[in-house]
CSV table of C-alpha atoms in Angstrom, one decimal:
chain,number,residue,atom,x,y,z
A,12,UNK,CA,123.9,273.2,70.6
A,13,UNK,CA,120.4,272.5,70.6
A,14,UNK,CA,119.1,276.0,70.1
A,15,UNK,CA,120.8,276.2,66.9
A,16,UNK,CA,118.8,273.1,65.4
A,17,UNK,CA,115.6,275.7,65.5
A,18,UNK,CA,113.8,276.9,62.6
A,19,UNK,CA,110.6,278.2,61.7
A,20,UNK,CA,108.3,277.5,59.5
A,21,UNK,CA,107.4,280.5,56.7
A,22,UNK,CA,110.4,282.7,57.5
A,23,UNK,CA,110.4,283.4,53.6
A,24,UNK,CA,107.6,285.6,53.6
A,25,UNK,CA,106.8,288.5,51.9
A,26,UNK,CA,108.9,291.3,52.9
A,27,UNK,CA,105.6,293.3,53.7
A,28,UNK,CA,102.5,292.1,55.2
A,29,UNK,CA,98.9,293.4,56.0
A,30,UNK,CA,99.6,292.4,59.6
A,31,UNK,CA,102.1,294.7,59.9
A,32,UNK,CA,100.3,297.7,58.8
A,33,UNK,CA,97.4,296.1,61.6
A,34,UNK,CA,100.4,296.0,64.2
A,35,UNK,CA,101.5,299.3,63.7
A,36,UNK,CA,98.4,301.1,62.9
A,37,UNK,CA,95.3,299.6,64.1
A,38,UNK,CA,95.2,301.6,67.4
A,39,UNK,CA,95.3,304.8,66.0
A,40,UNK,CA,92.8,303.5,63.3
A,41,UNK,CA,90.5,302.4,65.9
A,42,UNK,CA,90.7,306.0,67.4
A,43,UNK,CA,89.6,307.9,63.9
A,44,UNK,CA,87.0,305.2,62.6
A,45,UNK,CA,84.2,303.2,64.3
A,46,UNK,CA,84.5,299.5,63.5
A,47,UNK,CA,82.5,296.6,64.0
A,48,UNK,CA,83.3,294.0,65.9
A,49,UNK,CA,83.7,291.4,63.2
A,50,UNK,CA,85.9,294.0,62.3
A,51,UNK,CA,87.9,294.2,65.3
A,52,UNK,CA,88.3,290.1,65.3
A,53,UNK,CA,89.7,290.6,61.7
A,54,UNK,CA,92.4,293.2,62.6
A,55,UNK,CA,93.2,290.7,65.5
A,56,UNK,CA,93.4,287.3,63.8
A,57,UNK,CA,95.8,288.7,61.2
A,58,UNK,CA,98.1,290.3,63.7
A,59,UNK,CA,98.0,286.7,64.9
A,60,UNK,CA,98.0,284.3,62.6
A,61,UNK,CA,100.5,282.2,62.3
A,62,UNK,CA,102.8,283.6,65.4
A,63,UNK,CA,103.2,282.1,68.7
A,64,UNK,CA,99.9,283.8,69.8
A,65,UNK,CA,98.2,281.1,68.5
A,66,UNK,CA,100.4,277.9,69.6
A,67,UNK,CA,102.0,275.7,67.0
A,68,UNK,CA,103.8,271.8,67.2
A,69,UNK,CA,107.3,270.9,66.8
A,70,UNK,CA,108.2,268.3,64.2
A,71,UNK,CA,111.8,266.7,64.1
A,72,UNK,CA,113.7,264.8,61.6
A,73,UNK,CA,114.7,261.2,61.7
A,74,UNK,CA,117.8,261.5,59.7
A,75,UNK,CA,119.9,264.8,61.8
A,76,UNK,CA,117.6,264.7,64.6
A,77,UNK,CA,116.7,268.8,64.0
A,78,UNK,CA,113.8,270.6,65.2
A,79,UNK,CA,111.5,273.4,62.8
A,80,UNK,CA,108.6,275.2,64.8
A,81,UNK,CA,105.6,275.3,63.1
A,82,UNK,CA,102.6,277.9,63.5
A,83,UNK,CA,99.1,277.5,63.7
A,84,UNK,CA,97.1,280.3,61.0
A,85,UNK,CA,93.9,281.8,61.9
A,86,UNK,CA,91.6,280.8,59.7
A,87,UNK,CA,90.1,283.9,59.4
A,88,UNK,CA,88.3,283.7,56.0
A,89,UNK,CA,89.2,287.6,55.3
A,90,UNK,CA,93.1,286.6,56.3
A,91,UNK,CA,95.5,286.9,52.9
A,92,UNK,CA,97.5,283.9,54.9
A,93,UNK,CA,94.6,281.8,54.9
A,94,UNK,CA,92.1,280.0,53.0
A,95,UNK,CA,93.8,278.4,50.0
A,96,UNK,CA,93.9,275.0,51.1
A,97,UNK,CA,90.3,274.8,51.8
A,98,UNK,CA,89.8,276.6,48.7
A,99,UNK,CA,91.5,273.8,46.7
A,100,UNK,CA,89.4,271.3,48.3
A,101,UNK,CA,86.3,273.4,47.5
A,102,UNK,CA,87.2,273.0,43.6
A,103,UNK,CA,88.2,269.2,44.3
A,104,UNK,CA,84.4,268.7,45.2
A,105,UNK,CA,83.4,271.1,42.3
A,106,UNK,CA,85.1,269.5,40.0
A,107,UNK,CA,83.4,266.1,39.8
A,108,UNK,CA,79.6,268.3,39.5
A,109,UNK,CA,81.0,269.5,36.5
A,110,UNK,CA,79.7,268.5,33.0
A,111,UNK,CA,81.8,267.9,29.7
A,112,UNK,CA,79.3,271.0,28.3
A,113,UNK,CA,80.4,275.2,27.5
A,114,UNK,CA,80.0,277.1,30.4
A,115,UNK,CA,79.8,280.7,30.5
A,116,UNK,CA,81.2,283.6,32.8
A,117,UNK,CA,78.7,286.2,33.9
A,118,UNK,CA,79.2,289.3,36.0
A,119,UNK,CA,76.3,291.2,37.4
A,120,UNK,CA,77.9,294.7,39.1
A,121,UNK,CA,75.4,297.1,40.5
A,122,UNK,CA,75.7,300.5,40.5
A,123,UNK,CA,78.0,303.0,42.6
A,124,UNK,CA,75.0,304.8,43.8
A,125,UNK,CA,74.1,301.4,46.2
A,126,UNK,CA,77.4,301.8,48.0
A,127,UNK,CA,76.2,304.0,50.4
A,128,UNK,CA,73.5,301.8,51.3
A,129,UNK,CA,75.7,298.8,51.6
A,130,UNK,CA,77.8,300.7,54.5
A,131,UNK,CA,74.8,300.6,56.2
A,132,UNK,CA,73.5,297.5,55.3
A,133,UNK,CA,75.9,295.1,53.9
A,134,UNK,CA,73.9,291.9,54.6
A,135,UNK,CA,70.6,293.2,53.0
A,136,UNK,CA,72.2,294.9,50.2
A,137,UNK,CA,74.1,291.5,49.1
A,138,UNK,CA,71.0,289.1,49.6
A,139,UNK,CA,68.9,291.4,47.4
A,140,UNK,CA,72.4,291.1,45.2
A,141,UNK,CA,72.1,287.3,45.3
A,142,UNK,CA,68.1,287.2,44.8
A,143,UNK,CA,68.1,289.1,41.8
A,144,UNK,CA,71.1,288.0,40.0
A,145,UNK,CA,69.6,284.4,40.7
A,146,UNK,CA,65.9,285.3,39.6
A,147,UNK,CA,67.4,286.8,36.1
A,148,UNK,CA,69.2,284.0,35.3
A,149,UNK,CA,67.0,281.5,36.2
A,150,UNK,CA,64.4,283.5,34.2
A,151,UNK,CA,66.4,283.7,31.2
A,152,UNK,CA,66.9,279.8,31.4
A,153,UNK,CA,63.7,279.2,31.4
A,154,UNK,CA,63.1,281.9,28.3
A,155,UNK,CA,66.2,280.6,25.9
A,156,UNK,CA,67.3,277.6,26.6
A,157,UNK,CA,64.0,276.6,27.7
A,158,UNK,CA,64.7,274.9,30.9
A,159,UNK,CA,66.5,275.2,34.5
A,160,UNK,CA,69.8,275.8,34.4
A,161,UNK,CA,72.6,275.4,36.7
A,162,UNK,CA,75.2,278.5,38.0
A,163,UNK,CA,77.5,279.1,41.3
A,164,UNK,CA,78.0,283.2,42.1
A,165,UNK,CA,80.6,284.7,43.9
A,166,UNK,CA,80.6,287.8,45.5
A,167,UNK,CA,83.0,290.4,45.3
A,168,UNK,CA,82.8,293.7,46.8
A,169,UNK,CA,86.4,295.6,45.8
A,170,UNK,CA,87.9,296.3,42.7
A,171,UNK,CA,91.7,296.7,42.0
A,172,UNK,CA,92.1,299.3,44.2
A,173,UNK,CA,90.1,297.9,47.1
A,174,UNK,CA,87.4,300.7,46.5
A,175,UNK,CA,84.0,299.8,46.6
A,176,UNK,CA,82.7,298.0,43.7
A,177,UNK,CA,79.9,295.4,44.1
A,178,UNK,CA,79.4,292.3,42.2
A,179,UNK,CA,79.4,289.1,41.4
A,180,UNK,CA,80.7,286.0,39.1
A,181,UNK,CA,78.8,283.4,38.0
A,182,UNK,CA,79.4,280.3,36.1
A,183,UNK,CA,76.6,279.3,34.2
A,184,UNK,CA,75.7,276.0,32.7
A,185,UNK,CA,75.4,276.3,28.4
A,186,UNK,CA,71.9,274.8,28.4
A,187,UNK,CA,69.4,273.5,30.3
A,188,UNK,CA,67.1,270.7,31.6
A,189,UNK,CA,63.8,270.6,29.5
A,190,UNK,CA,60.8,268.7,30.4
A,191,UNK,CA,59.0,267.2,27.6
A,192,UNK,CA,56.6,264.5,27.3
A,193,UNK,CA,59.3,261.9,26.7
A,194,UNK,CA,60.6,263.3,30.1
A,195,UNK,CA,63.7,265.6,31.2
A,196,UNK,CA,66.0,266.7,28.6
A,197,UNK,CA,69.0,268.1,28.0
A,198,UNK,CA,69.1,271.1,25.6
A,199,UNK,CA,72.5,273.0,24.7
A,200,UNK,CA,72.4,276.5,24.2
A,201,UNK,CA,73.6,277.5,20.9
A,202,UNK,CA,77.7,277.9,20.6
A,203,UNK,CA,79.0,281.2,22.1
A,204,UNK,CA,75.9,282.4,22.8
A,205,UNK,CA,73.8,282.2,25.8
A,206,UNK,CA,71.8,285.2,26.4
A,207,UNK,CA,71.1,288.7,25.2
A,208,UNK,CA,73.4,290.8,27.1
A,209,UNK,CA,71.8,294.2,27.0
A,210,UNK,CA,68.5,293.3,27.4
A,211,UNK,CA,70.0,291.0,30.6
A,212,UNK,CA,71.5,293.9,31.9
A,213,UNK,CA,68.3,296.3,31.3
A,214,UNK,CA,66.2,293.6,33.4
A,215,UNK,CA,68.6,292.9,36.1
A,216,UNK,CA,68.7,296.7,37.0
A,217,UNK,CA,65.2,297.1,37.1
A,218,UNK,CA,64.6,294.0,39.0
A,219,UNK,CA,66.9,295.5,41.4
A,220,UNK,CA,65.5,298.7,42.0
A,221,UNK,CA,62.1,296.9,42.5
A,222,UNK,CA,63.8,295.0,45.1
A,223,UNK,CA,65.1,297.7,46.3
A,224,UNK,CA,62.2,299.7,47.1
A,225,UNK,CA,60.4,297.1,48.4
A,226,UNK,CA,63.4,296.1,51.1
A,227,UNK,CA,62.8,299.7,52.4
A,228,UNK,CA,59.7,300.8,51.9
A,229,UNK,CA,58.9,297.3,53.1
A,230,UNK,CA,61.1,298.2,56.6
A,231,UNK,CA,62.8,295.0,55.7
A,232,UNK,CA,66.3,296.5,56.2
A,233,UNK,CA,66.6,298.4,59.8
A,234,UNK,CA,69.2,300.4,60.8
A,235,UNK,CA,70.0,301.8,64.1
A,236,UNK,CA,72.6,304.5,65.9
A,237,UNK,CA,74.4,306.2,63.3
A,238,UNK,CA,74.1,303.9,60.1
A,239,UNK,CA,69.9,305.2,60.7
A,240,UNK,CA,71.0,308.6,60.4
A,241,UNK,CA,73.0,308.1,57.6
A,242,UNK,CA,70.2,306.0,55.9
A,243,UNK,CA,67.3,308.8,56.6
A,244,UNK,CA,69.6,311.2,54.5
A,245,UNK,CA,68.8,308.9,51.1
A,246,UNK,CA,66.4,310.1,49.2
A,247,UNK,CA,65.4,306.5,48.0
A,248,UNK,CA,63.5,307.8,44.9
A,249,UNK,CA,66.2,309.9,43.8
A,250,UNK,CA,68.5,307.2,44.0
A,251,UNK,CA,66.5,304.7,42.3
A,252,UNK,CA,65.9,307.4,39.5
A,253,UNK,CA,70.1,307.8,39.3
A,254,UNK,CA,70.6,304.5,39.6
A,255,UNK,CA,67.7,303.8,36.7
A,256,UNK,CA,69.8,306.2,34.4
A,257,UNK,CA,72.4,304.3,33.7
A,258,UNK,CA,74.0,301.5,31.5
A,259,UNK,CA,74.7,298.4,34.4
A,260,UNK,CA,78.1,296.8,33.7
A,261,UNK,CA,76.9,292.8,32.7
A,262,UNK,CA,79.1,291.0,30.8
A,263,UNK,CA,79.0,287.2,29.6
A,264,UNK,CA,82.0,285.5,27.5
A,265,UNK,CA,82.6,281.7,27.2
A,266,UNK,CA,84.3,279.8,30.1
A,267,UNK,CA,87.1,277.0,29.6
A,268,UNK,CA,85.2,274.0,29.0
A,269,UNK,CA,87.8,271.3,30.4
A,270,UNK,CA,86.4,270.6,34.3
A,271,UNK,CA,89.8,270.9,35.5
A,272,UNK,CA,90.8,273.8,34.0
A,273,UNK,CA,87.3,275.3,34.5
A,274,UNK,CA,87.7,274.9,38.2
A,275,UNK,CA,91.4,276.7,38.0
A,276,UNK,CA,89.8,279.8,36.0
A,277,UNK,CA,87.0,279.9,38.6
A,278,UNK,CA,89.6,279.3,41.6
A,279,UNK,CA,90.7,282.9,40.8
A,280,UNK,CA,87.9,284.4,41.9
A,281,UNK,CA,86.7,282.6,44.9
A,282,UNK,CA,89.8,284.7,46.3
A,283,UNK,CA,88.8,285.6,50.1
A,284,UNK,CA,90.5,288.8,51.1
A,285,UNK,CA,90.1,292.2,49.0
A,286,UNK,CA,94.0,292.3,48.9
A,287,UNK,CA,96.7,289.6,49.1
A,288,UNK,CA,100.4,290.1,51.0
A,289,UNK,CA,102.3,289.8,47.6
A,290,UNK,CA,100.7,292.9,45.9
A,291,UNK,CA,101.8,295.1,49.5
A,292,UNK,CA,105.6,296.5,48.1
A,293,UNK,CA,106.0,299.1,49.9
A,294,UNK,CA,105.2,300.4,53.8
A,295,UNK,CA,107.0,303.3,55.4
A,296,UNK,CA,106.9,306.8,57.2
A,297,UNK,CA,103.0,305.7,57.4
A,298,UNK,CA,102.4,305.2,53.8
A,299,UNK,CA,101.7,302.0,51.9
A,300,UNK,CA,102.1,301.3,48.1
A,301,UNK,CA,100.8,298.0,47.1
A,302,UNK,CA,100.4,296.7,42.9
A,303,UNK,CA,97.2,297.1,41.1
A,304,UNK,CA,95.8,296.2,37.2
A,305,UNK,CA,94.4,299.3,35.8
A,306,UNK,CA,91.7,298.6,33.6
A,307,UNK,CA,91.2,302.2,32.1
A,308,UNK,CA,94.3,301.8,31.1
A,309,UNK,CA,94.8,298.6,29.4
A,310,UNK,CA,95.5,296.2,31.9
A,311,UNK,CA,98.7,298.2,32.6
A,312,UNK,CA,100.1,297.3,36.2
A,313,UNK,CA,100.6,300.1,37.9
A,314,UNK,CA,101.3,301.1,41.9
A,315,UNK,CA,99.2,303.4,44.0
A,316,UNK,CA,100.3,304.6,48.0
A,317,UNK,CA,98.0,305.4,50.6
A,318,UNK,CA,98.1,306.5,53.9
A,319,UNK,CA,98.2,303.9,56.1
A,320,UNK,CA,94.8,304.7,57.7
A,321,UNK,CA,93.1,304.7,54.7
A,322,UNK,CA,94.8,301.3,53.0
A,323,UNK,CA,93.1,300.0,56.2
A,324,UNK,CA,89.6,301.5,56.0
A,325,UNK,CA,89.4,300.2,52.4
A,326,UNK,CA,90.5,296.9,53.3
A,327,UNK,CA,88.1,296.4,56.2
A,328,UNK,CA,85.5,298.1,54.4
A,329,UNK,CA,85.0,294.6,52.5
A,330,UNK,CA,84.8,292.5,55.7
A,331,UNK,CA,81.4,290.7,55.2
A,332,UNK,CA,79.1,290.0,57.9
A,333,UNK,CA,79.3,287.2,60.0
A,334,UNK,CA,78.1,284.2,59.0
A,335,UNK,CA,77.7,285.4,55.7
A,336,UNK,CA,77.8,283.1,52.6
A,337,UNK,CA,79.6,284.5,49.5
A,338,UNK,CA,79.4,281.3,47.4
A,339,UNK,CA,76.2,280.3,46.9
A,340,UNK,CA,74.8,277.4,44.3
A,341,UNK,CA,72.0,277.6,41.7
A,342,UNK,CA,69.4,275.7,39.8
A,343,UNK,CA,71.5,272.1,39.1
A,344,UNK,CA,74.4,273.4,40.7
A,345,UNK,CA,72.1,272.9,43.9
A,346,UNK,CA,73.0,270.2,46.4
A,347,UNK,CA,69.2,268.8,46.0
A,348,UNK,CA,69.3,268.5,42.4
A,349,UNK,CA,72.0,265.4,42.7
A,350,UNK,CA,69.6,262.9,41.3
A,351,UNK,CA,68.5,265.7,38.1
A,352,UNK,CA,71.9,265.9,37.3
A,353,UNK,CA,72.4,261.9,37.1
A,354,UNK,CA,70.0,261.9,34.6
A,355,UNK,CA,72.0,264.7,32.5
A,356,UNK,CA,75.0,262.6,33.3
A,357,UNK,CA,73.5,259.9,31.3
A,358,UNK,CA,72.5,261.5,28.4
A,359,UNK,CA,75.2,263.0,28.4
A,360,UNK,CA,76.9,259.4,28.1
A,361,UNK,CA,78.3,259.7,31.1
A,362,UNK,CA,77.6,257.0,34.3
A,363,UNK,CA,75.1,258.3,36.5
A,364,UNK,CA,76.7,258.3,39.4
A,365,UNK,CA,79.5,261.2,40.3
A,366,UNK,CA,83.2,260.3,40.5
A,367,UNK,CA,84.6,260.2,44.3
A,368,UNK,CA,86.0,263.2,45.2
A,369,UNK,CA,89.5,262.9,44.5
A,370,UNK,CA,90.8,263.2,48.4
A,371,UNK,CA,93.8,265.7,48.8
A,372,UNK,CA,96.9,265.2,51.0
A,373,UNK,CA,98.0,268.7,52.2
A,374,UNK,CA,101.8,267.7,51.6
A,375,UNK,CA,101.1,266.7,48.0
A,376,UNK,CA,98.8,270.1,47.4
A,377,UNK,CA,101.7,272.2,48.9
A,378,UNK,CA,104.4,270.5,46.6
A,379,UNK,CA,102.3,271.4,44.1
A,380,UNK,CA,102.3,275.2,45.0
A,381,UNK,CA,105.9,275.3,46.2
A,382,UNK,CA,107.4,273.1,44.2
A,383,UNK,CA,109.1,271.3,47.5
A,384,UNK,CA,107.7,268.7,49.5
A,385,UNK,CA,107.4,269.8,52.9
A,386,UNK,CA,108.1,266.3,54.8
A,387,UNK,CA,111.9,266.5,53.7
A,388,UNK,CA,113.8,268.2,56.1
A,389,UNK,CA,115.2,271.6,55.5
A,390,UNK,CA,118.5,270.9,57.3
A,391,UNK,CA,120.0,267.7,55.5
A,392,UNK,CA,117.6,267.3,52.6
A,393,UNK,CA,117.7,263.7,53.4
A,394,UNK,CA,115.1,262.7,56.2
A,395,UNK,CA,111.5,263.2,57.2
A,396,UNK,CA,109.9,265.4,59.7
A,397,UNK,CA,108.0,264.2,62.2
A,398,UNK,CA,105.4,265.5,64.7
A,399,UNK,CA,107.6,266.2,68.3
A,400,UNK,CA,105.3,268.4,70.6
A,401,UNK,CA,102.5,270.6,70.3
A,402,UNK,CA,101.7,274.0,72.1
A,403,UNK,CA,99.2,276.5,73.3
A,404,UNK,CA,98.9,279.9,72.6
A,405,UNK,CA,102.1,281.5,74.3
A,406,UNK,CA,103.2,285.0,75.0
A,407,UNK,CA,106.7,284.7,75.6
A,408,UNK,CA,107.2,281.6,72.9
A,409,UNK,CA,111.1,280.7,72.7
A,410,UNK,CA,111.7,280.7,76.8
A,411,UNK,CA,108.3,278.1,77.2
A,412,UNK,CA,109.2,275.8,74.2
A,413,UNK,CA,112.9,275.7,75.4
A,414,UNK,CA,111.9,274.7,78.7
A,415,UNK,CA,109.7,272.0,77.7
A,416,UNK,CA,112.3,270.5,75.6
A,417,UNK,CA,114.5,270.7,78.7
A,418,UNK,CA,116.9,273.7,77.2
A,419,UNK,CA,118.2,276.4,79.9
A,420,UNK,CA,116.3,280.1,79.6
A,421,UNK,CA,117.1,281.8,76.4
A,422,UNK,CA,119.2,284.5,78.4
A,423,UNK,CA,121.2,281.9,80.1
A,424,UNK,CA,122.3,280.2,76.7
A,425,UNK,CA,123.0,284.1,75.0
A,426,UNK,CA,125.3,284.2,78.3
């Protein structure tokens, strides 16, 4: 019978899922918290993606003549089903900017006292995040290795836990461009060393109260409704003073110097959700446990459970802005420095001109991950799956695609 040659695509999928948790519980969430509406489209395109709410295409194979249903995915860049195949691309294009030189992995994290602040405004808070991080490091280029360097950040806003714990990565180019009277040069910085941490850390914390102060003070940073309540309880001095206090956690240790593997270590934190589906193991009577690293502790993995409400207010809590860009490119890691950094290519020995991007086919980057190729069919292991039909988004999904492909109602064939 032809209803038994079905199957769907992903049916091995984690046993517990953030969508789930959104099925179950994102009305009553919505009824305790206010949320936003980019938050709102998140909850939605999980609970979505990849279902029959969003439409999928058939594909059959040549050899036994079976049909698997595939699913179309969201796209939602905060979706832990989502975004690793544009992520690989994304370090396929990085990879060729890369030189043969050290790099080096800095973390700027701001302190706790900004959270508050960054629940109100998240999109100010960040860019003056950005700005300064940026400013320091392009100031210390200039200061040490005595040029302009190149460096690509990545903002994170979560920590293990999914509490709230700004920063952000940065790879950093081991030397710089100098320009002498013979013309540009490059200069290497000197091995495992690129800047004086503390002192970095010192000035990035002042820079970013100065900022700080001037982005209100300077009514640069509105709020409205609620969040301007909330933001005319801050005693902006006060905080600046707390915040001023304190050591700044800024850390910079050597990065793999092979492009490729460079681009691997740095794939692990251009991660887009604050939590992925495999660290969810447990979800039940309203509670969910999920895996976590504790750092205080080691490293040791350990697992936390929280009510369901609040698993979902710290997830969401991390849902940027719209439009918002968390990857952002430096100094000669910018797209206009292209013809600077042919000129470093050949000093360096290398030709002037950047590889091609080395183009990936989906089925070969999926292999790669699975360790199957997904064109062999599933049933007899011996032919190829082919494209069959495509469909919309559908409500009730088996009785529409059965009918199409000519099948009586679902209930009739259970008859």
């Amino acid at each position: 019978m032809l209803l038994d040659s079905f199957v769907t695509v992903g049916t091995e999928k984690p046993k517990y899922e953030l969508a789930d948790i959104f099925r179950q519980y994102g009305e009553a969430y919505r009824r305790k918290y206010y949320t936003t509406p980019r938050q709102r489209k998140v909850m939605k395109d999980i609970i979505a993606c990849r279902t029959a709410a969003l439409g999928g295409y058939i594909e059959q194979c040549d050899n036994c003549g079976k049909l698997r249903i595939c699913y179309c995915s969201c796209k939602n860049r905060d979706c832990p089903k989502c975004g690793a195949w544009e992520k690989a691309r994304w370090l396929a294009e990085l990879e060729v900017k890369l030189l043969p030189i050290p790099y080096f992995h800095v973390v700027f994290t701001t302190d706790h006292h900004i959270n508050q602040l960054a629940r109100v405004n998240p999109r100010q808070i960040y860019n003056l995040l950005f700005r300064t991080a940026a400013k320091t490091l392009k100031t210390y280029g200039r200061k040490y290795p005595g040029g302009e360097i190149g460096f690509t950040m990545v903002l994170h806003t979560w920590g293990q836990t999914m509490n709230e714990h700004i920063h952000v990565h940065c790879i950093v180019t081991g030397g710089a461009l100098q320009q002498t009277k013979e013309g540009p040069r490059w200069k290497s910085c000197r091995k495992g060393f690129l800047f004086p941490v503390k002192k970095l850390s010192r000035d990035f914390r002042e820079e970013f109260c100065e900022g700080l102060k001037r982005l209100y003070r300077g009514g640069r940073a509105p709020a409205t409704g609620k969040d301007l309540v909330e933001l005319q309880e801050v005693d902006l001095d006060k905080l600046v003073t707390q915040m001023r206090s304190k050591r700044w956690e800024v850390f910079i240790k050597p990065a793999p110097d092979e492009p490729r593997i460079l681009c691997g270590y740095l794939g692990q934190y251009t991660q887009r959700s604050a939590i992925s589906n495999y660290r969810i193991v447990g979800f039940a009577d309203g509670k969910v446990s999920f895996t976590y690293y504790d750092n205080r502790d080691g490293g040791a993995k350990k697992v936390m459970t929280l009510d369901a409400l609040e698993f979902m207010r710290r997830f969401l809590q991390h849902v940027l802005p719209s439009g918002f860009h968390r990857i952002r490119h430096y100094g000669l890691h910018h797209s206009s420095k292209r013809r600077v950094l042919a000129e470093i290519r050949g000093q360096l020995g290398l030709k002037a001109e950047l590889p091609a991007v080395k183009v990936l086919q989906l089925h070969e980057w999926i292999e790669t991950v699975t360790g199957e190729d997904p064109r062999v069919c599933p049933f007899c292991g011996k032919g190829r799956m082919f494209p069959y039909a495509e469909f919309g988004p559908v409500s009730s999904f088996k009785g529409k695609v059965l009918s199409w492909l000519g099948v009586p109602a679902l209930g009739q064939v259970m008859g």
